[in-house]
Amino acid sequence: MRYGELWRQACRFGNGLRALGVGRGDVVVCRLPNVLEFPVVYYGVLLAGAVFCPVNPLLPGGDLAVQLGECGAVALVTADLGPAVLEAVEEAGTRHVVVAGDGAGAVVPGGRAVGLAAVGAGRGCDPPSAGLVPRADLAHIVYTGGTTGHPKGAMLTHRNVVANTLQNACWFTGTVPGAGAGAGGHQGVVLEAAGPAAEYAQRPGETSIVTVAPWFHALGLIAYLGLQVAAGSTVVVHSRFDVAAFVADARRFGVTQVGGAPAMLRALLADPSCRAGALPSVRTVTCGAAPLPGETFAGLRERFPGAAIVEGYGMAEVTMGVSANPVNGSGPRKAGSVGLPLFDTEVKVVGAGGAVVTGGTPGVGAGREGEICVRGPQVMAGYRNRPEETAAVLSADGWLRTGDVGVVDGDGYLSVVGRVKDLLIYKGYNVYPRELEEILLAHPAVRNAAVVGRPDAEAGEVPVAFVAAAAPVGAEDLLAHVNGRVVPYKRVREVRFVDEIPVSASGKTLKRLLRDLL
């Protein structure tokens, strides 16, 4: 699909939504995997002036009903119409159901489902006039990952979305998006589905990426869709991660970027097809959604010689991105750090009692831990229908409390130590699980690991490790491996083996599920 065709289809779909009575301020929930219809729906909803709310296509029916109801959805776009979806629509009272694929004409509460293609059929290609106010009108409601509790709907204005897209586009490409369009720039680029590509031809300097990061998540929606469209990239769309298929298409299309969550990157390193130098066209490897372990960083440097290995930091509450390591030669990339604040972004570290430890001036308060706070044009307007929770994290002057613990070094580089809620207190000492997890992941027999606190009457909390093994290994061996490298109060007291460490769709560890096993 060429960009011109994407524009025309999105305009038609937006005009079709307006004809259905869906317009400015109305919420449309999108329940689609990574398919070519997704960007058509996404940009069509925004062009209609409606609010885009993405959800995981695998979300259970009960959770879907809750999110439909909480966001007040007037329409649902879905890839299927199973019984659970129909029950959710009926429970939430959603007026319109649009189906991508089979299911058009199916009876739904209040009428019949409409096919996605039929919504835009016969509509004009001029963008509908929505009369939006960018600082006030919502573009997205994105639900948080729910790693520590019930998901909350982060409300993002059009200014938030455009600002964070531009912040990342300028950071990662070094150019202002759109500057070359019409002069041999964006107009000739294609958005390419995996499959025959007879017309595909990449010009020197253009970027291409195979995307497997879910577009229904904040990282995927901004970094692997919005940013790529802004930069005029060729995007090869995969609906799920298959290492062999990923590497094959990466070779075929000469991809310049590889990116995703640490779990995906570790799987890539473990596959023999991704040997050192196998993808020589790759210029940048990016990681987000979760901390990048040190041994994974080292493996990426070996497999992608000459490429910039860039770890970044963000969350749904800041649209997507807060900071990243430099991509080009203008600054050093520091392993274990999530880099410098993006353009127009302020970061400060706040200690106990609200005292500012580091306020963004390099060298001042360097190395002291505290909660990371962020201010910038990408910070959300608040949580939908949750004024108390909004007030708890968002100050009147725009500072967002992230809930992450971090430190800033003498050069102004930020490192994330852990989550405030993950912090363990052992006999009055602070223990951050990430340090212990890094050591576990460096063991050759460990495929994945997570550390949580178990309540203890004497100590308060003791660290317990959950391990998914890659090879036979005993608990005593792992205890010795970790405890010989840390001070006594940080020692892991127990190892529990599991088949898999539970993660969200975006690759974040769901530690609340592990705590339930204690």
Coordinates of C-alpha atoms in Angstrom, one line a residue:
M1 CA 0.0 0.0 0.0
R2 CA 1.5 3.3 -1.1
Y3 CA 1.2 6.3 1.2
G4 CA -1.1 8.0 -1.3
E5 CA -3.5 5.1 -1.1
L6 CA -3.3 5.0 2.7
W7 CA -4.3 8.7 2.7
R8 CA -7.2 8.1 0.4
Q9 CA -8.5 5.0 2.3
A10 CA -8.2 6.8 5.6
C11 CA -10.1 9.8 4.3
R12 CA -12.9 7.6 3.0
F13 CA -13.1 5.7 6.2
G14 CA -13.2 8.9 8.2
N15 CA -16.0 10.2 6.0
G16 CA -17.8 6.9 6.5
L17 CA -17.6 7.2 10.2
R18 CA -19.0 10.7 10.0
A19 CA -21.9 9.3 7.9
L20 CA -22.6 6.9 10.7
G21 CA -22.8 9.8 13.2
V22 CA -19.3 9.2 14.7
G23 CA -17.4 12.4 15.0
R24 CA -15.6 14.9 17.2
G25 CA -15.0 13.5 20.7
D26 CA -16.6 10.1 20.1
V27 CA -14.5 7.1 21.1
V28 CA -13.8 4.3 18.6
V29 CA -12.2 1.1 20.0
C30 CA -9.9 -0.7 17.6
R31 CA -9.4 -4.4 18.3
L32 CA -7.1 -5.3 15.4
P33 CA -3.7 -7.1 15.2
N34 CA -1.0 -5.7 13.0
V35 CA -2.6 -5.8 9.6
L36 CA -2.8 -3.2 6.7
E37 CA -6.3 -2.2 7.8
F38 CA -5.0 -1.0 11.1
P39 CA -3.4 2.3 9.8
V40 CA -6.4 2.9 7.6
V41 CA -8.7 2.7 10.7
Y42 CA -6.2 4.7 12.9
Y43 CA -5.8 7.7 10.6
G44 CA -9.5 7.5 9.5
V45 CA -10.6 7.8 13.2
L46 CA -8.3 10.8 13.8
L47 CA -9.4 12.5 10.5
A48 CA -13.0 12.1 11.6
G49 CA -12.2 14.0 14.8
A50 CA -13.0 10.9 16.9
V51 CA -10.8 9.4 19.7
F52 CA -8.8 6.3 18.9
C53 CA -8.7 3.6 21.6
P54 CA -6.6 0.5 20.8
V55 CA -7.1 -2.8 22.7
N56 CA -5.3 -6.1 22.6
P57 CA -7.2 -8.5 20.1
L58 CA -6.7 -11.3 22.7
L59 CA -8.3 -9.3 25.5
P60 CA -10.9 -11.6 27.2
G61 CA -14.5 -10.7 26.7
G62 CA -15.0 -9.5 30.3
D63 CA -12.0 -7.1 30.1
L64 CA -13.1 -5.9 26.7
A65 CA -16.6 -5.0 28.1
V66 CA -15.0 -3.1 30.9
Q67 CA -12.8 -1.0 28.6
L68 CA -15.6 -0.4 26.1
G69 CA -17.7 0.9 29.0
E70 CA -15.0 2.9 30.7
C71 CA -14.0 4.8 27.6
G72 CA -17.6 5.2 26.5
A73 CA -17.0 3.7 23.1
V74 CA -19.6 4.5 20.4
A75 CA -18.0 2.1 17.9
L76 CA -15.8 -1.0 17.9
V77 CA -13.6 -2.1 15.0
T78 CA -12.7 -5.8 15.3
A79 CA -11.2 -8.6 13.3
D80 CA -13.8 -11.1 14.5
L81 CA -17.2 -11.4 16.1
G82 CA -17.0 -14.3 18.5
P83 CA -19.5 -14.8 21.3
A84 CA -17.2 -13.1 23.8
V85 CA -17.1 -9.9 21.6
L86 CA -20.8 -9.9 21.1
E87 CA -21.4 -10.2 24.8
A88 CA -19.0 -7.4 25.5
V89 CA -20.7 -5.1 22.9
E90 CA -24.1 -5.8 24.4
E91 CA -22.9 -5.3 28.0
A92 CA -21.2 -2.0 27.1
G93 CA -24.0 -0.7 24.9
T94 CA -21.6 0.1 22.0
R95 CA -23.7 1.4 19.0
H96 CA -21.7 0.5 16.0
V97 CA -19.6 -2.6 15.2
V98 CA -17.3 -2.6 12.2
V99 CA -15.7 -5.9 11.1
A100 CA -12.4 -6.2 9.2
G101 CA -12.9 -9.5 7.3
D102 CA -15.8 -12.0 7.7
G103 CA -18.7 -11.1 9.8
A104 CA -20.3 -8.1 8.0
G105 CA -24.1 -8.4 8.3
A106 CA -24.0 -10.4 11.5
V107 CA -26.6 -9.5 14.0
V108 CA -25.2 -7.4 16.9
P109 CA -27.0 -5.5 19.7
G110 CA -28.9 -2.7 18.1
G111 CA -28.5 -3.7 14.5
R112 CA -26.0 -5.4 12.2
A113 CA -22.2 -5.4 11.9
V114 CA -20.8 -3.3 9.0
G115 CA -17.8 -4.4 6.9
L116 CA -14.8 -2.2 7.2
A117 CA -14.6 -1.7 3.4
A118 CA -18.3 -0.8 3.2
V119 CA -17.8 2.1 5.7
G120 CA -15.6 4.0 3.3
A121 CA -17.1 2.7 0.0
G122 CA -18.2 5.5 -2.2
R123 CA -17.0 8.2 0.2
G124 CA -14.9 11.2 -0.9
C125 CA -11.2 11.4 -0.5
D126 CA -11.2 14.9 1.0
P127 CA -10.5 14.8 4.7
P128 CA -13.5 15.4 6.8
S129 CA -13.6 18.8 8.6
A130 CA -13.5 18.1 12.4
G131 CA -12.7 21.6 13.8
L132 CA -10.3 20.2 16.3
V133 CA -8.4 22.1 19.0
P134 CA -5.1 20.3 19.3
R135 CA -4.4 21.2 22.9
A136 CA -7.8 20.2 24.1
D137 CA -9.3 17.5 21.8
L138 CA -8.3 13.9 22.5
A139 CA -6.6 11.8 19.9
H140 CA -6.0 8.7 21.9
I141 CA -7.2 6.9 25.0
V142 CA -4.5 4.2 25.6
Y143 CA -4.9 1.8 28.5
T144 CA -1.8 1.2 30.6
G145 CA -0.3 -2.3 30.7
G146 CA -1.8 -3.2 34.1
T147 CA 1.6 -4.6 35.3
T148 CA 0.9 -3.5 38.9
G149 CA -2.9 -3.3 38.9
H150 CA -6.1 -2.5 36.9
P151 CA -5.4 -0.8 33.6
K152 CA -6.1 3.0 33.4
G153 CA -7.0 5.0 30.3
A154 CA -4.4 7.6 29.6
M155 CA -6.0 10.5 27.7
L156 CA -3.7 12.0 25.0
T157 CA -4.5 15.1 23.0
H158 CA -3.6 15.7 19.4
R159 CA -0.8 18.0 20.6
N160 CA 0.6 15.1 22.7
V161 CA 0.6 12.7 19.8
V162 CA 2.0 15.1 17.2
A163 CA 4.6 16.4 19.6
N164 CA 5.9 13.0 20.7
T165 CA 5.9 11.7 17.1
L166 CA 8.0 14.7 16.1
Q167 CA 10.3 14.4 19.1
N168 CA 11.1 10.9 18.2
A169 CA 11.3 11.4 14.5
C170 CA 13.8 14.3 14.9
W171 CA 15.8 12.3 17.5
F172 CA 16.0 9.1 15.4
T173 CA 16.2 10.5 11.9
G174 CA 17.8 13.9 12.5
T175 CA 15.4 15.6 10.2
V176 CA 12.1 17.4 10.4
P177 CA 9.4 15.0 8.9
G178 CA 7.8 16.2 5.7
A179 CA 10.7 18.5 4.7
G180 CA 11.4 16.5 1.5
A181 CA 7.9 15.3 0.6
G182 CA 6.9 16.3 -2.9
A183 CA 10.5 16.5 -4.0
G184 CA 11.2 12.8 -4.3
G185 CA 10.6 12.3 -0.6
H186 CA 7.6 10.6 1.1
Q187 CA 5.4 10.4 -2.0
G188 CA 7.4 7.5 -3.5
V189 CA 7.6 5.4 -0.4
V190 CA 5.4 2.3 0.1
L191 CA 3.9 0.7 3.1
E192 CA 4.5 -2.9 2.2
A193 CA 2.8 -6.0 3.5
A194 CA 4.8 -9.2 3.8
G195 CA 4.4 -10.9 0.4
P196 CA 5.2 -10.2 -3.3
A197 CA 6.9 -6.9 -3.7
A198 CA 7.6 -6.5 -7.4
E199 CA 7.4 -2.7 -7.3
Y200 CA 9.5 -2.3 -4.2
A201 CA 12.7 -0.3 -4.7
Q202 CA 14.5 1.4 -1.8
R203 CA 16.4 4.5 -2.6
P204 CA 19.7 5.3 -0.9
G205 CA 19.1 6.9 2.5
E206 CA 15.6 5.6 2.9
T207 CA 14.6 3.5 6.0
S208 CA 12.8 0.2 6.2
I209 CA 11.7 -1.9 9.1
V210 CA 10.0 -5.2 9.8
T211 CA 7.5 -4.4 12.6
V212 CA 6.2 -7.0 15.0
A213 CA 5.7 -4.6 18.0
P214 CA 1.9 -4.5 18.5
W215 CA 0.3 -1.4 17.2
F216 CA -2.3 -1.5 19.9
H217 CA 0.4 -0.6 22.4
A218 CA 1.8 2.9 22.9
L219 CA 5.3 1.8 21.8
G220 CA 4.0 0.2 18.6
L221 CA 1.5 2.9 17.8
I222 CA 4.0 5.8 18.0
A223 CA 7.5 4.3 17.4
Y224 CA 6.5 1.6 14.8
L225 CA 3.6 3.3 13.0
G226 CA 3.4 7.1 13.6
L227 CA 7.2 7.6 13.6
Q228 CA 7.6 5.4 10.5
V229 CA 4.9 7.3 8.6
A230 CA 6.4 10.6 9.6
A231 CA 9.9 9.5 8.4
G232 CA 8.5 8.0 5.2
S233 CA 9.8 4.5 6.0
T234 CA 8.9 1.3 4.3
V235 CA 7.1 -0.9 6.9
V236 CA 6.9 -4.6 6.4
V237 CA 4.0 -5.7 8.6
H238 CA 4.1 -9.0 10.6
S239 CA 1.1 -9.8 12.8
R240 CA 3.2 -12.0 15.1
F241 CA 6.8 -12.6 15.8
D242 CA 8.3 -15.6 14.0
V243 CA 12.1 -15.4 14.1
A244 CA 12.7 -17.2 10.8
A245 CA 10.1 -15.1 8.9
F246 CA 11.5 -11.9 10.6
V247 CA 15.1 -12.6 9.5
A248 CA 14.0 -13.7 6.0
D249 CA 12.1 -10.4 5.4
A250 CA 14.8 -8.3 7.0
R251 CA 17.3 -9.7 4.5
R252 CA 14.9 -9.5 1.6
F253 CA 14.0 -5.8 2.2
G254 CA 17.4 -4.7 3.4
V255 CA 16.0 -3.4 6.7
T256 CA 17.8 -0.5 8.3
Q257 CA 16.1 -0.7 11.7
V258 CA 15.4 -3.5 14.1
G259 CA 13.5 -2.8 17.3
G260 CA 11.2 -4.2 20.0
A261 CA 11.0 -5.4 23.6
P262 CA 14.0 -7.3 25.2
A263 CA 12.2 -10.6 25.0
M264 CA 12.0 -10.3 21.2
L265 CA 15.6 -9.2 20.9
R266 CA 16.7 -12.2 23.1
A267 CA 14.8 -14.6 20.9
L268 CA 16.5 -13.0 17.8
L269 CA 19.9 -13.6 19.4
A270 CA 19.1 -17.2 20.2
D271 CA 18.3 -18.1 16.6
P272 CA 21.2 -19.3 14.5
S273 CA 19.9 -17.6 11.4
C274 CA 20.7 -14.2 13.0
R275 CA 24.4 -14.7 13.1
A276 CA 26.9 -11.8 13.2
G277 CA 26.8 -9.9 10.0
A278 CA 23.6 -11.7 8.7
L279 CA 21.8 -8.4 8.4
P280 CA 24.4 -5.9 7.2
S281 CA 21.9 -3.2 6.2
V282 CA 20.8 -2.6 9.8
R283 CA 21.9 0.8 11.0
T284 CA 19.9 1.1 14.2
V285 CA 18.7 -1.4 16.9
T286 CA 16.2 0.1 19.3
C287 CA 14.8 -1.4 22.5
G288 CA 11.9 -0.2 24.6
A289 CA 9.0 -1.4 26.8
A290 CA 11.3 -3.0 29.4
P291 CA 14.9 -2.7 30.6
L292 CA 17.5 -4.2 28.3
P293 CA 19.8 -6.7 30.1
G294 CA 23.5 -6.1 29.9
E295 CA 24.2 -9.4 28.2
T296 CA 21.5 -8.8 25.6
F297 CA 23.1 -5.4 24.8
A298 CA 26.5 -7.1 24.4
G299 CA 25.0 -9.8 22.1
L300 CA 23.3 -7.2 19.9
R301 CA 26.6 -5.3 19.5
E302 CA 28.2 -8.5 18.4
R303 CA 25.4 -9.5 16.0
F304 CA 25.0 -6.1 14.5
P305 CA 28.5 -4.7 14.1
G306 CA 28.5 -1.0 13.3
A307 CA 24.9 -0.5 14.2
A308 CA 23.8 1.9 16.9
I309 CA 22.3 0.0 19.8
V310 CA 19.8 2.4 21.4
E311 CA 17.8 1.9 24.5
G312 CA 14.9 4.3 25.3
Y313 CA 12.4 5.0 28.0
G314 CA 8.7 5.8 28.0
M315 CA 5.2 4.8 29.0
A316 CA 1.6 5.3 27.9
E317 CA 1.3 8.4 30.2
V318 CA 3.8 10.3 28.1
T319 CA 2.3 9.2 24.8
M320 CA 5.3 6.9 24.2
G321 CA 8.8 8.4 24.7
V322 CA 10.7 10.3 27.4
S323 CA 14.4 9.7 26.6
A324 CA 16.8 7.8 24.4
N325 CA 20.5 7.3 23.8
P326 CA 21.9 9.3 20.9
V327 CA 21.6 7.6 17.5
N328 CA 24.2 9.4 15.5
G329 CA 27.8 10.4 16.4
S330 CA 26.7 13.5 18.3
G331 CA 26.9 11.8 21.7
P332 CA 27.9 8.6 23.4
R333 CA 25.6 5.6 23.9
K334 CA 25.9 4.2 27.4
A335 CA 25.0 0.6 28.1
G336 CA 22.5 0.3 30.9
S337 CA 21.3 3.9 30.4
V338 CA 18.1 5.0 28.7
G339 CA 19.9 8.1 27.5
L340 CA 19.1 11.8 27.5
P341 CA 15.7 13.5 27.6
L342 CA 14.1 14.0 24.1
F343 CA 13.7 17.5 22.7
D344 CA 11.5 19.8 24.8
T345 CA 11.4 17.2 27.6
E346 CA 12.4 17.9 31.2
V347 CA 13.4 15.1 33.6
K348 CA 14.0 15.4 37.4
V349 CA 14.6 12.8 40.1
V350 CA 12.7 13.3 43.3
G351 CA 13.7 11.8 46.7
A352 CA 11.7 11.1 49.8
G353 CA 9.4 13.9 50.9
G354 CA 9.4 15.4 47.4
A355 CA 12.9 16.9 47.6
V356 CA 14.5 17.3 44.1
V357 CA 17.6 15.2 43.9
T358 CA 18.5 15.9 40.3
G359 CA 16.8 18.7 38.4
G360 CA 18.3 18.2 34.9
T361 CA 21.5 20.1 35.4
P362 CA 24.4 17.7 34.6
G363 CA 26.5 16.8 37.6
V364 CA 24.1 18.2 40.2
G365 CA 22.8 15.4 42.4
A366 CA 24.4 12.8 40.1
G367 CA 24.1 9.2 41.2
R368 CA 21.4 9.7 43.8
E369 CA 18.3 7.6 43.5
G370 CA 14.7 8.9 43.4
E371 CA 11.4 8.8 41.5
I372 CA 11.6 9.9 37.9
C373 CA 9.4 12.9 37.1
V374 CA 8.8 14.2 33.5
R375 CA 7.4 17.3 32.0
G376 CA 6.9 18.1 28.3
P377 CA 4.3 18.4 25.5
Q378 CA 3.9 14.6 25.4
V379 CA 2.6 14.3 29.0
M380 CA -1.0 13.1 29.1
A381 CA -4.0 15.2 30.1
G382 CA -4.9 12.6 32.8
Y383 CA -6.6 9.3 33.3
R384 CA -10.2 9.0 32.0
N385 CA -12.8 9.2 34.8
R386 CA -10.1 8.9 37.5
P387 CA -9.6 12.4 39.0
E388 CA -8.0 11.1 42.2
E389 CA -5.5 8.9 40.4
T390 CA -4.7 11.7 38.0
A391 CA -4.1 14.1 40.9
A392 CA -1.8 11.5 42.5
V393 CA 0.6 11.5 39.5
L394 CA 0.1 14.8 37.7
S395 CA 0.9 18.1 39.3
A396 CA -0.8 21.4 38.5
D397 CA 2.4 22.6 36.8
G398 CA 2.6 19.6 34.5
W399 CA 5.1 17.2 36.2
L400 CA 4.2 13.5 35.9
R401 CA 5.3 11.1 38.6
T402 CA 6.3 8.0 36.6
G403 CA 6.5 5.5 39.5
D404 CA 10.0 4.5 38.3
V405 CA 13.1 4.8 40.3
G406 CA 16.1 6.3 38.5
V407 CA 19.4 8.0 38.7
V408 CA 21.1 10.7 36.5
D409 CA 24.8 10.5 36.0
G410 CA 27.3 13.4 35.7
D411 CA 26.6 13.8 31.9
G412 CA 22.8 14.0 32.4
Y413 CA 22.1 10.4 31.2
L414 CA 19.2 8.7 32.9
S415 CA 19.2 5.1 34.2
V416 CA 16.1 3.3 35.4
V417 CA 16.8 1.3 38.6
G418 CA 13.3 -0.2 39.0
R419 CA 9.7 0.4 39.8
V420 CA 8.7 2.1 43.1
K421 CA 6.2 -0.7 43.6
D422 CA 8.8 -3.3 42.9
L423 CA 11.2 -2.0 45.5
L424 CA 11.9 -4.5 48.3
I425 CA 12.7 -3.4 51.9
Y426 CA 15.0 -6.0 53.6
K427 CA 15.7 -5.0 57.2
G428 CA 15.5 -1.4 56.2
Y429 CA 17.7 -1.7 53.1
N430 CA 16.5 -1.0 49.6
V431 CA 16.7 -3.9 47.2
Y432 CA 15.9 -3.3 43.5
P433 CA 15.0 -6.5 41.6
R434 CA 16.5 -5.3 38.3
E435 CA 20.1 -5.7 39.6
L436 CA 19.4 -9.3 40.7
E437 CA 17.6 -10.1 37.4
E438 CA 20.5 -8.8 35.4
I439 CA 22.8 -11.2 37.2
L440 CA 20.5 -14.1 36.7
L441 CA 20.1 -13.4 33.0
A442 CA 23.9 -13.5 32.6
H443 CA 23.8 -17.2 33.6
P444 CA 23.9 -19.3 30.4
A445 CA 21.2 -21.7 31.7
V446 CA 18.7 -18.9 32.3
R447 CA 16.3 -17.9 29.5
N448 CA 14.3 -15.4 31.5
A449 CA 14.0 -14.3 35.1
A450 CA 12.1 -12.0 37.4
V451 CA 12.6 -11.2 41.1
V452 CA 9.8 -10.2 43.5
G453 CA 9.5 -9.7 47.3
R454 CA 8.0 -12.3 49.6
P455 CA 6.7 -11.0 52.9
D456 CA 8.8 -12.1 55.9
A457 CA 8.0 -11.5 59.6
E458 CA 11.6 -10.8 60.6
A459 CA 13.1 -9.1 57.5
G460 CA 10.1 -7.4 56.0
E461 CA 10.6 -8.8 52.5
V462 CA 13.0 -11.3 51.0
P463 CA 13.9 -11.6 47.3
V464 CA 12.5 -14.6 45.5
A465 CA 13.6 -15.4 41.9
F466 CA 11.3 -17.0 39.3
V467 CA 13.4 -18.5 36.5
A468 CA 12.6 -20.0 33.1
A469 CA 15.5 -22.2 32.3
A470 CA 17.2 -22.6 28.9
A471 CA 19.2 -25.7 30.1
P472 CA 19.2 -28.0 33.2
V473 CA 20.3 -26.1 36.2
G474 CA 19.8 -26.4 40.0
A475 CA 18.5 -23.8 42.4
E476 CA 21.6 -24.0 44.5
D477 CA 23.8 -23.2 41.4
L478 CA 21.7 -20.1 40.7
L479 CA 21.7 -18.9 44.3
A480 CA 25.5 -19.2 44.3
H481 CA 25.8 -17.4 41.0
V482 CA 23.8 -14.4 42.3
N483 CA 24.7 -14.3 45.9
G484 CA 28.4 -14.3 45.3
R485 CA 28.1 -11.1 43.4
V486 CA 26.0 -8.9 45.7
V487 CA 26.2 -7.6 49.3
P488 CA 24.5 -9.9 51.9
Y489 CA 21.2 -7.9 52.2
K490 CA 20.5 -8.3 48.5
R491 CA 20.9 -12.0 48.4
V492 CA 18.2 -14.1 46.7
R493 CA 16.6 -16.4 49.3
E494 CA 14.7 -18.8 47.0
V495 CA 14.6 -19.9 43.3
R496 CA 11.3 -21.1 41.8
F497 CA 11.3 -22.6 38.3
V498 CA 8.5 -21.8 35.8
D499 CA 7.9 -22.6 32.2
E500 CA 7.5 -19.0 31.2
I501 CA 7.8 -15.6 32.9
P502 CA 4.4 -13.9 32.3
V503 CA 4.7 -10.8 30.2
S504 CA 2.2 -8.3 28.7
A505 CA 1.7 -7.9 25.0
S506 CA 4.3 -5.2 25.0
G507 CA 6.9 -7.3 26.7
K508 CA 6.7 -6.0 30.2
T509 CA 7.0 -8.5 33.1
L510 CA 3.7 -9.0 34.9
K511 CA 5.1 -9.3 38.4
R512 CA 1.7 -9.1 40.1
L513 CA 1.0 -12.6 38.7
L514 CA 4.2 -13.9 40.2
R515 CA 3.4 -12.4 43.6
D516 CA 0.2 -14.3 43.5
L517 CA 2.2 -17.6 43.3
L518 CA 4.1 -16.8 46.6

